[in-house]
Amino acid sequence: MTTTLPTADQLREEVRAWLAAEWTGLAPAEDRWSTTPERIAWLEKVVAAGYAVPTWPVEWSGRAYPAELADVIAAEFDAANAPGARQDKYSIPANTVLAFGTEKLKNDLLHDVLTERSRTCLFYSEPGAGSDLAGVRTTAVRDGDRWIVNGQKVWTSGAKTADYALLIARTDWDVPKHKGLSYFVVPMHQPGVDIRPLVQITGEAHFNEVFLTDVEIPADYLVGDEGKGWRVLQTALAYERSIMGDGARASRHGSIADDLVELARERGRLADPVIRDNLATVLALRELNALNNARAKAAAEQGTSSSVMSLGKLAMSGILHAEGRLRTDIAGPETLLAGDDNPVADDVNFLALNAFFTSIGGGTDQIQRTIIAERVLGLPKEPEIDRDLPFRAVRRS
Ligand SMILES: Cc1cc2nc3c(=O)[nH]c(=O)nc-3n(C[C@H](O)[C@H](O)[C@H](O)COP(=O)(O)OP(=O)(O)OC[C@H]3O[C@@H](n4cnc5c(N)ncnc54)[C@H](O)[C@@H]3O)c2cc1C
């Protein structure tokens, strides 16, 4: 069956009218790891209207639209400050499961993830495997119609509120490290999942170490083929790198203007030539990076290289640090008075510290530089002496 696509103008009108009728605003959730019943109810409407994942097939709540039309929907949602549209561009669990998951997994997960009825976290890093993620030792063993998992994960953001985890685990120790990995979705609410919070530099404790003891995964929660987890992971990481930094600008108290020019004006610093110079630099870098990200996302949507995402992630990390320094300069000596009694200083300090999130999470700045060197610039590859050894024979501490 062929469906006639609307023009961009027709669609813009449709979405604008829909938002005018439906969108009345939402109270914010406690933080980005939490949701609210009102938010879930809103997301249900967005999914039902086909705005959540417009490029997806109709049978999975999509409209089978090309990316340009989907972007029209996203622009209208952005203008209204309404959440939930264009998750086909951003959602790590939804896009990974749609691309590689079994029918059962898609049925169990997709709708609930898009509506935030179910939250997810990422079981990737381990104490001995962060940058060298292919070195994970958490092991999944097939036992009839389930997998049994044992091991330890660390730095797991949002584990306490998650209903499912996306797991990379070793399913074969006798082949080279990248070839013995499989990707799973793990139901979190079961015995054997032991979550312990870790305090971050910002004072928050959103990430955790997680101990997994005889944890069970249904056989059809394997994502992609057994032993092909590295490939699935690359898709999931590309989505993650494309969104890194988006959440890093939310301050704790909301006490300072998000707009840096406005912040400088409010604090009487807009005439200062050094502040003006740094403002111009940061704003120009933001603009350039937005254009680069648009290029990377367009390339990813057409199935070509996602390595350009690494350029955007690395640049975003630099921009967030530069913004952090600039806010500190604008607010001046007051930033020494941190703590809840001084929300302005607390927000400025929080954002400066939170910039490290983007330099480390989802692959560090150094690792992004290696990816850019090898895959974007075509420089020779870093030597990897253990690449072709069976993982069992790789020397480990
Ligand atoms: C805020 C935050 C949230 C996170 N959330 C999650 C999460 O939800 N789930 C999850 O699984 N993980 C998460 N992580 C973990 C993150 O992915 C890892 O911290 C990251 O991949 C680095 O791994 P590592 O900490 O083991 O450092 P290591 O890999 O030990 O690296 C230490 C240092 O050595 C450098 N280095 C290592 N190898 C090389 C190399 N080949 N060339 C040059 N330099 C190198 C690194 O850049 C780094 O500076 C999170 C991290 C942060 C900061």
PDB file of C-alpha atoms in Angstrom, residues 58-318:
ATOM      1  CA  VAL A  58       3.479   2.246  10.928  1.00  0.00           C
ATOM      2  CA  GLU A  59       3.190  -1.079  12.825  1.00  0.00           C
ATOM      3  CA  TRP A  60       5.613   0.310  15.461  1.00  0.00           C
ATOM      4  CA  SER A  61       3.828   3.631  16.040  1.00  0.00           C
ATOM      5  CA  GLY A  62       5.600   5.392  13.182  1.00  0.00           C
ATOM      6  CA  ARG A  63       4.459   7.089   9.983  1.00  0.00           C
ATOM      7  CA  ALA A  64       7.198   5.807   7.644  1.00  0.00           C
ATOM      8  CA  TYR A  65       8.167   9.434   6.973  1.00  0.00           C
ATOM      9  CA  PRO A  66      11.497  10.590   5.537  1.00  0.00           C
ATOM     10  CA  ALA A  67      13.765  12.409   8.013  1.00  0.00           C
ATOM     11  CA  GLU A  68      12.953  15.861   6.557  1.00  0.00           C
ATOM     12  CA  LEU A  69       9.248  15.509   7.421  1.00  0.00           C
ATOM     13  CA  ALA A  70      10.050  14.081  10.839  1.00  0.00           C
ATOM     14  CA  ASP A  71      12.218  17.162  11.461  1.00  0.00           C
ATOM     15  CA  VAL A  72       9.207  19.382  10.750  1.00  0.00           C
ATOM     16  CA  ILE A  73       7.386  17.648  13.626  1.00  0.00           C
ATOM     17  CA  ALA A  74      10.408  18.027  15.925  1.00  0.00           C
ATOM     18  CA  ALA A  75      10.700  21.745  15.122  1.00  0.00           C
ATOM     19  CA  GLU A  76       7.063  22.359  16.109  1.00  0.00           C
ATOM     20  CA  PHE A  77       7.497  20.421  19.364  1.00  0.00           C
ATOM     21  CA  ASP A  78      10.697  22.359  20.120  1.00  0.00           C
ATOM     22  CA  ALA A  79       8.969  25.667  19.473  1.00  0.00           C
ATOM     23  CA  ALA A  80       6.176  24.689  21.904  1.00  0.00           C
ATOM     24  CA  ASN A  81       8.733  23.265  24.383  1.00  0.00           C
ATOM     25  CA  ALA A  82       6.785  19.983  24.316  1.00  0.00           C
ATOM     26  CA  PRO A  83       8.667  16.698  24.905  1.00  0.00           C
ATOM     27  CA  GLY A  84       8.372  13.298  23.223  1.00  0.00           C
ATOM     28  CA  ALA A  85       8.733  13.927  19.492  1.00  0.00           C
ATOM     29  CA  ARG A  86      11.401  12.422  17.212  1.00  0.00           C
ATOM     30  CA  GLN A  87      12.600   9.716  19.586  1.00  0.00           C
ATOM     31  CA  ASP A  88      13.587   7.839  16.418  1.00  0.00           C
ATOM     32  CA  LYS A  89      16.558  10.213  16.378  1.00  0.00           C
ATOM     33  CA  TYR A  90      17.505   9.964  20.038  1.00  0.00           C
ATOM     34  CA  SER A  91      16.257   6.977  22.028  1.00  0.00           C
ATOM     35  CA  ILE A  92      19.097   4.510  22.574  1.00  0.00           C
ATOM     36  CA  PRO A  93      16.948   1.550  23.755  1.00  0.00           C
ATOM     37  CA  ALA A  94      14.080   2.078  21.325  1.00  0.00           C
ATOM     38  CA  ASN A  95      16.236   2.441  18.209  1.00  0.00           C
ATOM     39  CA  THR A  96      18.559  -0.408  19.139  1.00  0.00           C
ATOM     40  CA  VAL A  97      15.682  -2.801  19.880  1.00  0.00           C
ATOM     41  CA  LEU A  98      13.814  -1.783  16.720  1.00  0.00           C
ATOM     42  CA  ALA A  99      16.919  -2.451  14.604  1.00  0.00           C
ATOM     43  CA  PHE A 100      18.041  -5.729  16.184  1.00  0.00           C
ATOM     44  CA  GLY A 101      15.433  -7.036  18.671  1.00  0.00           C
ATOM     45  CA  THR A 102      13.158 -10.069  18.375  1.00  0.00           C
ATOM     46  CA  GLU A 103       9.433  -9.543  17.775  1.00  0.00           C
ATOM     47  CA  LYS A 104       8.756 -10.509  21.408  1.00  0.00           C
ATOM     48  CA  LEU A 105      11.231  -7.925  22.690  1.00  0.00           C
ATOM     49  CA  LYS A 106       9.833  -5.233  20.428  1.00  0.00           C
ATOM     50  CA  ASN A 107       6.331  -6.007  21.671  1.00  0.00           C
ATOM     51  CA  ASP A 108       7.412  -6.034  25.316  1.00  0.00           C
ATOM     52  CA  LEU A 109       9.597  -2.939  25.225  1.00  0.00           C
ATOM     53  CA  LEU A 110       9.079  -0.396  22.456  1.00  0.00           C
ATOM     54  CA  HIS A 111       5.797   1.172  23.495  1.00  0.00           C
ATOM     55  CA  ASP A 112       6.724   1.266  27.172  1.00  0.00           C
ATOM     56  CA  VAL A 113      10.094   2.859  26.462  1.00  0.00           C
ATOM     57  CA  LEU A 114       8.629   5.520  24.170  1.00  0.00           C
ATOM     58  CA  THR A 115       6.063   6.450  26.825  1.00  0.00           C
ATOM     59  CA  GLU A 116       8.541   6.215  29.741  1.00  0.00           C
ATOM     60  CA  ARG A 117       6.395   3.536  31.387  1.00  0.00           C
ATOM     61  CA  SER A 118       9.673   1.630  31.413  1.00  0.00           C
ATOM     62  CA  ARG A 119      13.081   3.227  32.009  1.00  0.00           C
ATOM     63  CA  THR A 120      16.388   1.741  30.901  1.00  0.00           C
ATOM     64  CA  CYS A 121      20.056   1.964  31.890  1.00  0.00           C
ATOM     65  CA  LEU A 122      23.304   0.845  30.238  1.00  0.00           C
ATOM     66  CA  PHE A 123      25.284  -2.119  31.554  1.00  0.00           C
ATOM     67  CA  TYR A 124      28.490  -1.557  29.577  1.00  0.00           C
ATOM     68  CA  SER A 125      31.493  -0.391  31.685  1.00  0.00           C
ATOM     69  CA  GLU A 126      33.210  -2.681  34.153  1.00  0.00           C
ATOM     70  CA  PRO A 127      36.056  -2.044  36.588  1.00  0.00           C
ATOM     71  CA  GLY A 128      38.516  -3.468  34.015  1.00  0.00           C
ATOM     72  CA  ALA A 129      36.698  -2.443  30.836  1.00  0.00           C
ATOM     73  CA  GLY A 130      35.783   1.178  30.074  1.00  0.00           C
ATOM     74  CA  SER A 131      37.670   2.591  27.105  1.00  0.00           C
ATOM     75  CA  ASP A 132      38.555  -0.983  26.191  1.00  0.00           C
ATOM     76  CA  LEU A 133      34.930  -2.018  26.280  1.00  0.00           C
ATOM     77  CA  ALA A 134      35.526  -5.183  24.273  1.00  0.00           C
ATOM     78  CA  GLY A 135      37.350  -6.474  27.355  1.00  0.00           C
ATOM     79  CA  VAL A 136      34.185  -7.002  29.446  1.00  0.00           C
ATOM     80  CA  ARG A 137      34.229 -10.087  31.642  1.00  0.00           C
ATOM     81  CA  THR A 138      30.606 -10.230  32.761  1.00  0.00           C
ATOM     82  CA  THR A 139      29.514 -13.560  31.325  1.00  0.00           C
ATOM     83  CA  ALA A 140      26.185 -14.851  30.001  1.00  0.00           C
ATOM     84  CA  VAL A 141      25.695 -18.611  29.680  1.00  0.00           C
ATOM     85  CA  ARG A 142      22.775 -20.175  27.792  1.00  0.00           C
ATOM     86  CA  ASP A 143      20.581 -22.450  29.920  1.00  0.00           C
ATOM     87  CA  GLY A 144      17.565 -23.753  27.937  1.00  0.00           C
ATOM     88  CA  ASP A 145      15.227 -20.854  27.189  1.00  0.00           C
ATOM     89  CA  ARG A 146      17.157 -18.335  29.273  1.00  0.00           C
ATOM     90  CA  TRP A 147      20.614 -16.862  29.796  1.00  0.00           C
ATOM     91  CA  ILE A 148      22.287 -16.721  33.199  1.00  0.00           C
ATOM     92  CA  VAL A 149      24.494 -13.702  33.859  1.00  0.00           C
ATOM     93  CA  ASN A 150      27.271 -13.203  36.416  1.00  0.00           C
ATOM     94  CA  GLY A 151      29.634 -10.258  36.764  1.00  0.00           C
ATOM     95  CA  GLN A 152      29.941  -6.620  37.743  1.00  0.00           C
ATOM     96  CA  LYS A 153      29.128  -3.361  35.979  1.00  0.00           C
ATOM     97  CA  VAL A 154      30.089   0.170  37.068  1.00  0.00           C
ATOM     98  CA  TRP A 155      29.179   3.826  36.397  1.00  0.00           C
ATOM     99  CA  THR A 156      25.640   2.711  35.529  1.00  0.00           C
ATOM    100  CA  SER A 157      23.636   5.932  35.238  1.00  0.00           C
ATOM    101  CA  GLY A 158      20.018   5.676  36.356  1.00  0.00           C
ATOM    102  CA  ALA A 159      20.234   2.042  37.519  1.00  0.00           C
ATOM    103  CA  LYS A 160      18.026   2.719  40.558  1.00  0.00           C
ATOM    104  CA  THR A 161      15.067   3.872  38.482  1.00  0.00           C
ATOM    105  CA  ALA A 162      15.570   1.488  35.547  1.00  0.00           C
ATOM    106  CA  ASP A 163      13.218  -1.370  34.667  1.00  0.00           C
ATOM    107  CA  TYR A 164      15.582  -2.801  32.047  1.00  0.00           C
ATOM    108  CA  ALA A 165      19.302  -2.632  31.315  1.00  0.00           C
ATOM    109  CA  LEU A 166      21.020  -2.872  27.937  1.00  0.00           C
ATOM    110  CA  LEU A 167      23.844  -5.320  28.615  1.00  0.00           C
ATOM    111  CA  ILE A 168      27.040  -6.202  26.791  1.00  0.00           C
ATOM    112  CA  ALA A 169      28.326  -9.566  28.078  1.00  0.00           C
ATOM    113  CA  ARG A 170      30.787 -12.257  27.074  1.00  0.00           C
ATOM    114  CA  THR A 171      29.180 -15.385  25.673  1.00  0.00           C
ATOM    115  CA  ASP A 172      32.357 -16.988  24.294  1.00  0.00           C
ATOM    116  CA  TRP A 173      35.822 -16.807  25.925  1.00  0.00           C
ATOM    117  CA  ASP A 174      37.513 -18.877  23.198  1.00  0.00           C
ATOM    118  CA  VAL A 175      37.355 -16.368  20.355  1.00  0.00           C
ATOM    119  CA  PRO A 176      38.988 -12.889  20.039  1.00  0.00           C
ATOM    120  CA  LYS A 177      37.512 -10.308  22.364  1.00  0.00           C
ATOM    121  CA  HIS A 178      35.245  -8.442  19.920  1.00  0.00           C
ATOM    122  CA  LYS A 179      33.788 -11.716  18.586  1.00  0.00           C
ATOM    123  CA  GLY A 180      32.686 -13.293  21.854  1.00  0.00           C
ATOM    124  CA  LEU A 181      30.258 -10.579  22.930  1.00  0.00           C
ATOM    125  CA  SER A 182      26.462 -10.558  22.865  1.00  0.00           C
ATOM    126  CA  TYR A 183      23.977  -7.772  23.561  1.00  0.00           C
ATOM    127  CA  PHE A 184      20.944  -8.317  25.806  1.00  0.00           C
ATOM    128  CA  VAL A 185      18.056  -6.568  27.506  1.00  0.00           C
ATOM    129  CA  VAL A 186      18.015  -7.479  31.198  1.00  0.00           C
ATOM    130  CA  PRO A 187      14.874  -7.169  33.357  1.00  0.00           C
ATOM    131  CA  MET A 188      16.141  -5.264  36.428  1.00  0.00           C
ATOM    132  CA  HIS A 189      13.491  -6.233  38.969  1.00  0.00           C
ATOM    133  CA  GLN A 190      14.771  -9.663  39.988  1.00  0.00           C
ATOM    134  CA  PRO A 191      16.930 -11.201  42.704  1.00  0.00           C
ATOM    135  CA  GLY A 192      20.652 -11.083  41.937  1.00  0.00           C
ATOM    136  CA  VAL A 193      20.662  -7.442  40.735  1.00  0.00           C
ATOM    137  CA  ASP A 194      22.458  -5.561  43.526  1.00  0.00           C
ATOM    138  CA  ILE A 195      22.683  -1.785  42.921  1.00  0.00           C
ATOM    139  CA  ARG A 196      25.022   0.426  44.964  1.00  0.00           C
ATOM    140  CA  PRO A 197      25.081   4.214  44.347  1.00  0.00           C
ATOM    141  CA  LEU A 198      28.355   6.092  43.713  1.00  0.00           C
ATOM    142  CA  VAL A 199      28.729   9.799  44.564  1.00  0.00           C
ATOM    143  CA  GLN A 200      29.859  11.966  41.635  1.00  0.00           C
ATOM    144  CA  ILE A 201      32.024  15.116  41.566  1.00  0.00           C
ATOM    145  CA  THR A 202      28.774  17.158  41.423  1.00  0.00           C
ATOM    146  CA  GLY A 203      27.589  15.670  44.730  1.00  0.00           C
ATOM    147  CA  GLU A 204      24.793  13.714  43.020  1.00  0.00           C
ATOM    148  CA  ALA A 205      24.652   9.917  43.016  1.00  0.00           C
ATOM    149  CA  HIS A 206      22.977   9.052  39.724  1.00  0.00           C
ATOM    150  CA  PHE A 207      25.440   6.422  38.771  1.00  0.00           C
ATOM    151  CA  ASN A 208      26.044   3.111  40.458  1.00  0.00           C
ATOM    152  CA  GLU A 209      28.015  -0.066  40.646  1.00  0.00           C
ATOM    153  CA  VAL A 210      25.868  -3.113  39.958  1.00  0.00           C
ATOM    154  CA  PHE A 211      26.643  -6.686  40.948  1.00  0.00           C
ATOM    155  CA  LEU A 212      24.953  -9.420  38.896  1.00  0.00           C
ATOM    156  CA  THR A 213      24.613 -12.880  40.453  1.00  0.00           C
ATOM    157  CA  ASP A 214      22.779 -15.610  38.523  1.00  0.00           C
ATOM    158  CA  VAL A 215      20.609 -12.984  36.843  1.00  0.00           C
ATOM    159  CA  GLU A 216      18.138 -14.442  34.325  1.00  0.00           C
ATOM    160  CA  ILE A 217      17.400 -13.154  30.826  1.00  0.00           C
ATOM    161  CA  PRO A 218      14.708 -14.722  28.590  1.00  0.00           C
ATOM    162  CA  ALA A 219      16.279 -16.195  25.432  1.00  0.00           C
ATOM    163  CA  ASP A 220      14.356 -13.807  23.180  1.00  0.00           C
ATOM    164  CA  TYR A 221      15.843 -10.803  24.996  1.00  0.00           C
ATOM    165  CA  LEU A 222      19.097 -11.430  23.121  1.00  0.00           C
ATOM    166  CA  VAL A 223      19.466  -8.416  20.786  1.00  0.00           C
ATOM    167  CA  GLY A 224      21.007  -9.394  17.446  1.00  0.00           C
ATOM    168  CA  ASP A 225      22.785 -12.698  17.050  1.00  0.00           C
ATOM    169  CA  GLU A 226      24.873 -14.458  19.686  1.00  0.00           C
ATOM    170  CA  GLY A 227      28.501 -13.320  19.306  1.00  0.00           C
ATOM    171  CA  LYS A 228      27.490 -10.240  17.251  1.00  0.00           C
ATOM    172  CA  GLY A 229      27.035  -7.913  20.234  1.00  0.00           C
ATOM    173  CA  TRP A 230      29.871  -5.582  19.187  1.00  0.00           C
ATOM    174  CA  ARG A 231      27.973  -4.587  16.069  1.00  0.00           C
ATOM    175  CA  VAL A 232      24.768  -3.911  18.023  1.00  0.00           C
ATOM    176  CA  LEU A 233      26.779  -1.909  20.534  1.00  0.00           C
ATOM    177  CA  GLN A 234      28.202   0.351  17.791  1.00  0.00           C
ATOM    178  CA  THR A 235      24.660   1.296  16.738  1.00  0.00           C
ATOM    179  CA  ALA A 236      23.647   1.968  20.351  1.00  0.00           C
ATOM    180  CA  LEU A 237      26.815   4.036  20.982  1.00  0.00           C
ATOM    181  CA  ALA A 238      26.226   6.146  17.878  1.00  0.00           C
ATOM    182  CA  TYR A 239      22.791   7.138  19.273  1.00  0.00           C
ATOM    183  CA  GLU A 240      24.387   7.797  22.680  1.00  0.00           C
ATOM    184  CA  ARG A 241      27.144  10.006  21.232  1.00  0.00           C
ATOM    185  CA  SER A 242      24.597  11.970  19.230  1.00  0.00           C
ATOM    186  CA  ILE A 243      22.768  12.994  22.416  1.00  0.00           C
ATOM    187  CA  MET A 244      25.731  13.531  24.729  1.00  0.00           C
ATOM    188  CA  GLY A 245      25.714  17.073  26.020  1.00  0.00           C
ATOM    189  CA  ASP A 246      21.987  17.617  25.426  1.00  0.00           C
ATOM    190  CA  GLY A 247      21.218  16.911  29.085  1.00  0.00           C
ATOM    191  CA  ALA A 248      24.387  18.492  30.459  1.00  0.00           C
ATOM    192  CA  ARG A 249      23.055  22.045  30.394  1.00  0.00           C
ATOM    193  CA  ALA A 250      20.204  21.547  32.895  1.00  0.00           C
ATOM    194  CA  SER A 251      21.217  23.345  36.095  1.00  0.00           C
ATOM    195  CA  ARG A 252      20.289  22.131  39.563  1.00  0.00           C
ATOM    196  CA  HIS A 253      18.235  25.089  40.850  1.00  0.00           C
ATOM    197  CA  GLY A 254      17.354  26.737  37.525  1.00  0.00           C
ATOM    198  CA  SER A 255      18.634  29.991  39.076  1.00  0.00           C
ATOM    199  CA  ILE A 256      20.699  31.235  36.118  1.00  0.00           C
ATOM    200  CA  ALA A 257      19.744  32.105  32.566  1.00  0.00           C
ATOM    201  CA  ASP A 258      20.419  29.322  30.070  1.00  0.00           C
ATOM    202  CA  ASP A 259      21.165  32.067  27.558  1.00  0.00           C
ATOM    203  CA  LEU A 260      24.777  33.133  28.255  1.00  0.00           C
ATOM    204  CA  VAL A 261      24.303  36.644  26.811  1.00  0.00           C
ATOM    205  CA  GLU A 262      21.293  37.111  29.080  1.00  0.00           C
ATOM    206  CA  LEU A 263      23.309  35.863  32.047  1.00  0.00           C
ATOM    207  CA  ALA A 264      26.098  38.381  31.311  1.00  0.00           C
ATOM    208  CA  ARG A 265      23.517  41.162  30.920  1.00  0.00           C
ATOM    209  CA  GLU A 266      21.758  40.224  34.190  1.00  0.00           C
ATOM    210  CA  ARG A 267      25.065  40.263  36.053  1.00  0.00           C
ATOM    211  CA  GLY A 268      26.174  43.605  34.513  1.00  0.00           C
ATOM    212  CA  ARG A 269      29.155  42.005  32.700  1.00  0.00           C
ATOM    213  CA  LEU A 270      28.095  42.432  29.074  1.00  0.00           C
ATOM    214  CA  ALA A 271      30.338  45.468  28.484  1.00  0.00           C
ATOM    215  CA  ASP A 272      33.478  43.651  29.714  1.00  0.00           C
ATOM    216  CA  PRO A 273      35.653  43.100  26.585  1.00  0.00           C
ATOM    217  CA  VAL A 274      37.116  39.784  27.807  1.00  0.00           C
ATOM    218  CA  ILE A 275      33.648  38.410  28.626  1.00  0.00           C
ATOM    219  CA  ARG A 276      32.379  39.597  25.210  1.00  0.00           C
ATOM    220  CA  ASP A 277      35.299  37.926  23.449  1.00  0.00           C
ATOM    221  CA  ASN A 278      34.733  34.604  25.258  1.00  0.00           C
ATOM    222  CA  LEU A 279      30.973  34.843  24.693  1.00  0.00           C
ATOM    223  CA  ALA A 280      31.512  35.257  20.953  1.00  0.00           C
ATOM    224  CA  THR A 281      33.870  32.269  20.878  1.00  0.00           C
ATOM    225  CA  VAL A 282      31.489  29.969  22.760  1.00  0.00           C
ATOM    226  CA  LEU A 283      28.437  31.012  20.714  1.00  0.00           C
ATOM    227  CA  ALA A 284      30.321  30.506  17.443  1.00  0.00           C
ATOM    228  CA  LEU A 285      31.495  27.069  18.559  1.00  0.00           C
ATOM    229  CA  ARG A 286      27.931  26.111  19.574  1.00  0.00           C
ATOM    230  CA  GLU A 287      26.646  27.140  16.146  1.00  0.00           C
ATOM    231  CA  LEU A 288      29.383  25.259  14.302  1.00  0.00           C
ATOM    232  CA  ASN A 289      28.809  22.160  16.370  1.00  0.00           C
ATOM    233  CA  ALA A 290      25.052  22.254  15.759  1.00  0.00           C
ATOM    234  CA  LEU A 291      25.786  22.254  12.012  1.00  0.00           C
ATOM    235  CA  ASN A 292      28.270  19.395  12.366  1.00  0.00           C
ATOM    236  CA  ASN A 293      25.754  17.387  14.403  1.00  0.00           C
ATOM    237  CA  ALA A 294      23.088  17.932  11.750  1.00  0.00           C
ATOM    238  CA  ARG A 295      25.579  16.598   9.182  1.00  0.00           C
ATOM    239  CA  ALA A 296      26.409  13.567  11.345  1.00  0.00           C
ATOM    240  CA  LYS A 297      22.764  12.758  12.025  1.00  0.00           C
ATOM    241  CA  ALA A 298      21.875  13.049   8.341  1.00  0.00           C
ATOM    242  CA  ALA A 299      24.763  10.698   7.479  1.00  0.00           C
ATOM    243  CA  ALA A 300      23.692   8.225  10.182  1.00  0.00           C
ATOM    244  CA  GLU A 301      20.080   8.278   8.957  1.00  0.00           C
ATOM    245  CA  GLN A 302      21.260   7.373   5.478  1.00  0.00           C
ATOM    246  CA  GLY A 303      23.219   4.477   6.930  1.00  0.00           C
ATOM    247  CA  THR A 304      26.640   5.967   6.197  1.00  0.00           C
ATOM    248  CA  SER A 305      29.504   6.689   8.634  1.00  0.00           C
ATOM    249  CA  SER A 306      28.570   7.556  12.201  1.00  0.00           C
ATOM    250  CA  SER A 307      32.194   8.410  13.071  1.00  0.00           C
ATOM    251  CA  VAL A 308      31.437  12.092  12.518  1.00  0.00           C
ATOM    252  CA  MET A 309      29.346  11.803  15.733  1.00  0.00           C
ATOM    253  CA  SER A 310      32.699  11.534  17.525  1.00  0.00           C
ATOM    254  CA  LEU A 311      33.691  14.976  16.213  1.00  0.00           C
ATOM    255  CA  GLY A 312      30.474  16.408  17.624  1.00  0.00           C
ATOM    256  CA  LYS A 313      30.851  14.686  20.970  1.00  0.00           C
ATOM    257  CA  LEU A 314      34.463  15.838  21.360  1.00  0.00           C
ATOM    258  CA  ALA A 315      33.545  19.392  20.373  1.00  0.00           C
ATOM    259  CA  MET A 316      30.566  19.374  22.751  1.00  0.00           C
ATOM    260  CA  SER A 317      32.805  18.367  25.614  1.00  0.00           C
ATOM    261  CA  GLY A 318      35.141  21.318  24.870  1.00  0.00           C
TER     262      GLY A 318
END
